[in-house]
PDB file of C-alpha atoms in Angstrom:
ATOM      1  CA  MET A  28      89.545  82.671 198.955  1.00  0.00           C
ATOM      2  CA  LEU A  29      87.056  85.241 197.806  1.00  0.00           C
ATOM      3  CA  PHE A  30      84.912  87.344 200.128  1.00  0.00           C
ATOM      4  CA  ARG A  31      82.213  89.832 199.331  1.00  0.00           C
ATOM      5  CA  SER A  32      82.276  93.218 201.041  1.00  0.00           C
ATOM      6  CA  ASP A  33      80.086  92.120 203.968  1.00  0.00           C
ATOM      7  CA  GLY A  34      82.626  89.414 204.853  1.00  0.00           C
ATOM      8  CA  LYS A  35      80.728  86.388 203.548  1.00  0.00           C
ATOM      9  CA  GLN A  36      83.017  83.903 201.821  1.00  0.00           C
ATOM     10  CA  ILE A  37      81.867  83.065 198.290  1.00  0.00           C
ATOM     11  CA  TYR A  38      84.897  81.013 197.207  1.00  0.00           C
ATOM     12  CA  GLY A  39      86.984  78.935 199.579  1.00  0.00           C
ATOM     13  CA  LYS A  40      89.560  77.092 197.546  1.00  0.00           C
ATOM     14  CA  THR A  41      93.172  78.167 197.507  1.00  0.00           C
ATOM     15  CA  GLY A  42      94.870  79.234 194.307  1.00  0.00           C
ATOM     16  CA  ALA A  43      93.461  80.759 191.170  1.00  0.00           C
ATOM     17  CA  PRO A  44      90.774  78.871 189.256  1.00  0.00           C
ATOM     18  CA  ALA A  45      91.811  77.341 185.926  1.00  0.00           C
ATOM     19  CA  ASP A  46      88.971  79.052 184.038  1.00  0.00           C
ATOM     20  CA  LEU A  47      88.985  82.597 185.435  1.00  0.00           C
ATOM     21  CA  LYS A  48      86.261  83.878 183.102  1.00  0.00           C
ATOM     22  CA  GLY A  49      83.946  80.990 183.945  1.00  0.00           C
ATOM     23  CA  PHE A  50      84.741  81.385 187.625  1.00  0.00           C
ATOM     24  CA  LEU A  51      83.834  85.074 187.573  1.00  0.00           C
ATOM     25  CA  GLU A  52      80.648  84.464 185.591  1.00  0.00           C
ATOM     26  CA  GLN A  53      79.617  81.814 188.105  1.00  0.00           C
ATOM     27  CA  ASN A  54      80.528  83.692 191.290  1.00  0.00           C
ATOM     28  CA  LEU A  55      79.929  87.370 190.559  1.00  0.00           C
ATOM     29  CA  PRO A  56      76.146  87.083 190.974  1.00  0.00           C
ATOM     30  CA  ASP A  57      76.773  85.956 194.576  1.00  0.00           C
ATOM     31  CA  ALA A  58      78.902  89.055 195.157  1.00  0.00           C
ATOM     32  CA  GLY A  59      75.843  91.283 194.881  1.00  0.00           C
ATOM     33  CA  VAL A  60      75.308  94.644 193.260  1.00  0.00           C
ATOM     34  CA  VAL A  61      78.474  96.705 192.887  1.00  0.00           C
ATOM     35  CA  LEU A  62      77.992 100.420 193.478  1.00  0.00           C
ATOM     36  CA  SER A  63      79.728 103.009 191.343  1.00  0.00           C
ATOM     37  CA  GLY A  64      81.932 105.565 193.074  1.00  0.00           C
ATOM     38  CA  GLU A  65      79.197 108.169 192.778  1.00  0.00           C
ATOM     39  CA  GLU A  66      76.514 105.808 194.141  1.00  0.00           C
ATOM     40  CA  LEU A  67      78.762 104.892 197.044  1.00  0.00           C
ATOM     41  CA  ALA A  68      79.460 108.562 197.865  1.00  0.00           C
ATOM     42  CA  ASP A  69      75.736 109.383 197.667  1.00  0.00           C
ATOM     43  CA  ARG A  70      74.843 106.552 200.048  1.00  0.00           C
ATOM     44  CA  GLU A  71      77.625 107.497 202.461  1.00  0.00           C
ATOM     45  CA  LYS A  72      76.244 111.044 202.581  1.00  0.00           C
ATOM     46  CA  LEU A  73      72.701 109.731 203.129  1.00  0.00           C
ATOM     47  CA  LEU A  74      73.902 107.452 205.922  1.00  0.00           C
ATOM     48  CA  ARG A  75      75.724 110.293 207.686  1.00  0.00           C
ATOM     49  CA  GLU A  76      72.564 112.405 207.493  1.00  0.00           C
ATOM     50  CA  ALA A  77      70.441 109.508 208.763  1.00  0.00           C
ATOM     51  CA  GLN A  78      72.803 109.038 211.712  1.00  0.00           C
ATOM     52  CA  LYS A  79      72.557 112.758 212.533  1.00  0.00           C
ATOM     53  CA  HIS A  80      68.766 112.559 212.538  1.00  0.00           C
ATOM     54  CA  LEU A  81      68.891 109.447 214.708  1.00  0.00           C
ATOM     55  CA  LYS A  82      70.994 111.326 217.283  1.00  0.00           C
ATOM     56  CA  LYS A  83      68.440 114.163 217.202  1.00  0.00           C
ATOM     57  CA  LYS A  84      65.678 111.567 217.738  1.00  0.00           C
ATOM     58  CA  ASP A  85      64.108 112.527 214.418  1.00  0.00           C
ATOM     59  CA  TYR A  86      63.257 108.892 213.741  1.00  0.00           C
ATOM     60  CA  SER A  87      60.993 109.578 210.778  1.00  0.00           C
ATOM     61  CA  LYS A  88      63.737 111.373 208.820  1.00  0.00           C
ATOM     62  CA  ALA A  89      66.360 108.820 209.903  1.00  0.00           C
ATOM     63  CA  THR A  90      64.106 106.058 208.572  1.00  0.00           C
ATOM     64  CA  GLU A  91      63.524 107.876 205.301  1.00  0.00           C
ATOM     65  CA  LEU A  92      67.243 108.437 204.715  1.00  0.00           C
ATOM     66  CA  GLY A  93      68.188 104.940 205.872  1.00  0.00           C
ATOM     67  CA  LEU A  94      65.733 103.410 203.425  1.00  0.00           C
ATOM     68  CA  GLU A  95      67.264 105.458 200.611  1.00  0.00           C
ATOM     69  CA  CYS A  96      70.665 103.919 201.443  1.00  0.00           C
ATOM     70  CA  VAL A  97      69.533 100.316 201.344  1.00  0.00           C
ATOM     71  CA  GLN A  98      69.632  98.376 198.115  1.00  0.00           C
ATOM     72  CA  ASP A  99      68.653  94.734 197.761  1.00  0.00           C
ATOM     73  CA  ASP A 100      71.475  92.358 196.876  1.00  0.00           C
ATOM     74  CA  CYS A 101      74.120  94.946 197.722  1.00  0.00           C
ATOM     75  CA  HIS A 102      76.700  94.132 200.373  1.00  0.00           C
ATOM     76  CA  ALA A 103      78.678  97.377 200.390  1.00  0.00           C
ATOM     77  CA  ALA A 104      79.667  98.454 203.902  1.00  0.00           C
ATOM     78  CA  VAL A 105      77.507 101.591 203.693  1.00  0.00           C
ATOM     79  CA  VAL A 106      74.446  99.498 202.827  1.00  0.00           C
ATOM     80  CA  VAL A 107      75.188  97.067 205.663  1.00  0.00           C
ATOM     81  CA  GLU A 108      75.480 100.032 208.063  1.00  0.00           C
ATOM     82  CA  ALA A 109      72.187 101.468 206.773  1.00  0.00           C
ATOM     83  CA  ARG A 110      70.511  98.121 207.508  1.00  0.00           C
ATOM     84  CA  LYS A 111      71.953  98.247 211.038  1.00  0.00           C
ATOM     85  CA  LEU A 112      70.591 101.766 211.464  1.00  0.00           C
ATOM     86  CA  LEU A 113      67.139 100.573 210.372  1.00  0.00           C
ATOM     87  CA  ASP A 114      67.392  97.636 212.796  1.00  0.00           C
ATOM     88  CA  ASN A 115      68.268 100.102 215.563  1.00  0.00           C
ATOM     89  CA  LEU A 116      65.222 102.188 214.667  1.00  0.00           C
ATOM     90  CA  ASP A 117      63.048  99.070 214.694  1.00  0.00           C
ATOM     91  CA  ASP A 118      64.347  98.198 218.176  1.00  0.00           C
ATOM     92  CA  ARG A 119      63.441 101.692 219.366  1.00  0.00           C
ATOM     93  CA  ALA A 120      59.953 101.326 217.892  1.00  0.00           C
ATOM     94  CA  VAL A 121      59.479  97.997 219.697  1.00  0.00           C
ATOM     95  CA  VAL A 122      60.505  99.548 223.027  1.00  0.00           C
ATOM     96  CA  GLY A 123      58.209 102.518 222.443  1.00  0.00           C
ATOM     97  CA  LEU A 124      55.329 100.249 221.489  1.00  0.00           C
ATOM     98  CA  LYS A 125      55.745  98.164 224.654  1.00  0.00           C
ATOM     99  CA  GLU A 126      55.735 101.331 226.732  1.00  0.00           C
ATOM    100  CA  ALA A 127      52.634 102.676 224.962  1.00  0.00           C
ATOM    101  CA  GLU A 128      50.850  99.318 225.425  1.00  0.00           C
ATOM    102  CA  ARG A 129      51.781  99.320 229.125  1.00  0.00           C
ATOM    103  CA  LYS A 130      50.302 102.786 229.542  1.00  0.00           C
ATOM    104  CA  LEU A 131      47.183 101.860 227.586  1.00  0.00           C
ATOM    105  CA  SER A 132      46.553  98.937 229.907  1.00  0.00           C
ATOM    106  CA  SER A 133      46.513 101.262 232.930  1.00  0.00           C
ATOM    107  CA  ARG A 134      43.369 103.248 233.746  1.00  0.00           C
ATOM    108  CA  ASP A 135      45.226 106.366 234.824  1.00  0.00           C
ATOM    109  CA  LYS A 136      47.688 106.366 231.895  1.00  0.00           C
ATOM    110  CA  THR A 137      45.335 105.550 228.996  1.00  0.00           C
ATOM    111  CA  LEU A 138      45.553 109.000 227.448  1.00  0.00           C
ATOM    112  CA  ASP A 139      49.361 108.981 227.753  1.00  0.00           C
ATOM    113  CA  GLY A 140      49.422 105.575 226.057  1.00  0.00           C
ATOM    114  CA  ALA A 141      47.179 106.746 223.220  1.00  0.00           C
ATOM    115  CA  LEU A 142      49.358 109.801 222.659  1.00  0.00           C
ATOM    116  CA  ALA A 143      52.498 107.651 222.763  1.00  0.00           C
ATOM    117  CA  LEU A 144      50.981 105.348 220.151  1.00  0.00           C
ATOM    118  CA  LEU A 145      50.212 108.299 217.883  1.00  0.00           C
ATOM    119  CA  ASP A 146      53.757 109.627 218.393  1.00  0.00           C
ATOM    120  CA  LEU A 147      55.105 106.204 217.394  1.00  0.00           C
ATOM    121  CA  GLU A 148      53.024 106.250 214.251  1.00  0.00           C
ATOM    122  CA  ALA A 149      54.437 109.662 213.331  1.00  0.00           C
ATOM    123  CA  ALA A 150      58.019 108.646 214.128  1.00  0.00           C
ATOM    124  CA  PHE A 151      58.110 105.099 212.732  1.00  0.00           C
ATOM    125  CA  GLY A 152      55.094 104.965 210.414  1.00  0.00           C
ATOM    126  CA  GLU A 153      57.237 104.506 207.314  1.00  0.00           C
ATOM    127  CA  HIS A 154      59.618 101.933 208.796  1.00  0.00           C
ATOM    128  CA  PRO A 155      58.900  98.660 206.970  1.00  0.00           C
ATOM    129  CA  SER A 156      58.893  96.346 209.984  1.00  0.00           C
ATOM    130  CA  ALA A 157      57.622  98.771 212.646  1.00  0.00           C
ATOM    131  CA  LYS A 158      54.735 100.092 210.559  1.00  0.00           C
ATOM    132  CA  GLY A 159      52.637  96.928 210.715  1.00  0.00           C
ATOM    133  CA  ARG A 160      53.025  96.453 214.452  1.00  0.00           C
ATOM    134  CA  ILE A 161      52.087 100.069 215.140  1.00  0.00           C
ATOM    135  CA  GLN A 162      49.069  99.908 212.827  1.00  0.00           C
ATOM    136  CA  ASP A 163      47.942  96.678 214.493  1.00  0.00           C
ATOM    137  CA  ALA A 164      48.161  98.314 217.920  1.00  0.00           C
ATOM    138  CA  LEU A 165      46.252 101.365 216.698  1.00  0.00           C
ATOM    139  CA  ALA A 166      43.543  99.171 215.215  1.00  0.00           C
ATOM    140  CA  ARG A 167      43.250  97.062 218.380  1.00  0.00           C
ATOM    141  CA  HIS A 168      42.903 100.085 220.604  1.00  0.00           C
ATOM    142  CA  ALA A 169      40.576 101.906 218.219  1.00  0.00           C
ATOM    143  CA  GLU A 170      38.266  98.883 218.374  1.00  0.00           C
ATOM    144  CA  GLY A 171      38.456  98.855 222.152  1.00  0.00           C
ATOM    145  CA  GLU A 172      40.260  95.504 222.503  1.00  0.00           C
ATOM    146  CA  GLY A 173      43.115  97.108 224.398  1.00  0.00           C
ATOM    147  CA  LYS A 174      41.010  99.137 226.813  1.00  0.00           C
ATOM    148  CA  ALA A 175      41.934  99.080 230.456  1.00  0.00           C
ATOM    149  CA  PRO A 176      39.677  96.928 232.643  1.00  0.00           C
TER     150      PRO A 176
END
């Protein structure tokens, strides 16, 4: 059996293949990008820094550093952890957006909601999945669609 670093099985037969070279040529593309020792160390350092910023609630910097760690088609543990960190940040943005929307729908909390929405834009404005939702909410409320009754 052959597994890539994220645990996904890419070869399930027992024993060595008869044509090892052909086997490797066929299956290595499924293994993803292999990081050099230096690239791995750099990403591990970036991830540690991103985690520190997440703990400090500096979501903008955590997003920036997390994005630097991620590489398409790479399944190294550090890259998988960076994706989890970005998912965590996205979850926090969703919660914050719901709270801002709730405040915006209330007459006496409209200003608080608007400020919360602007804070979200500053904190998560560069996060790939959160950015669009936040911009949509800003646009809706700028146009008056989300005004309290």
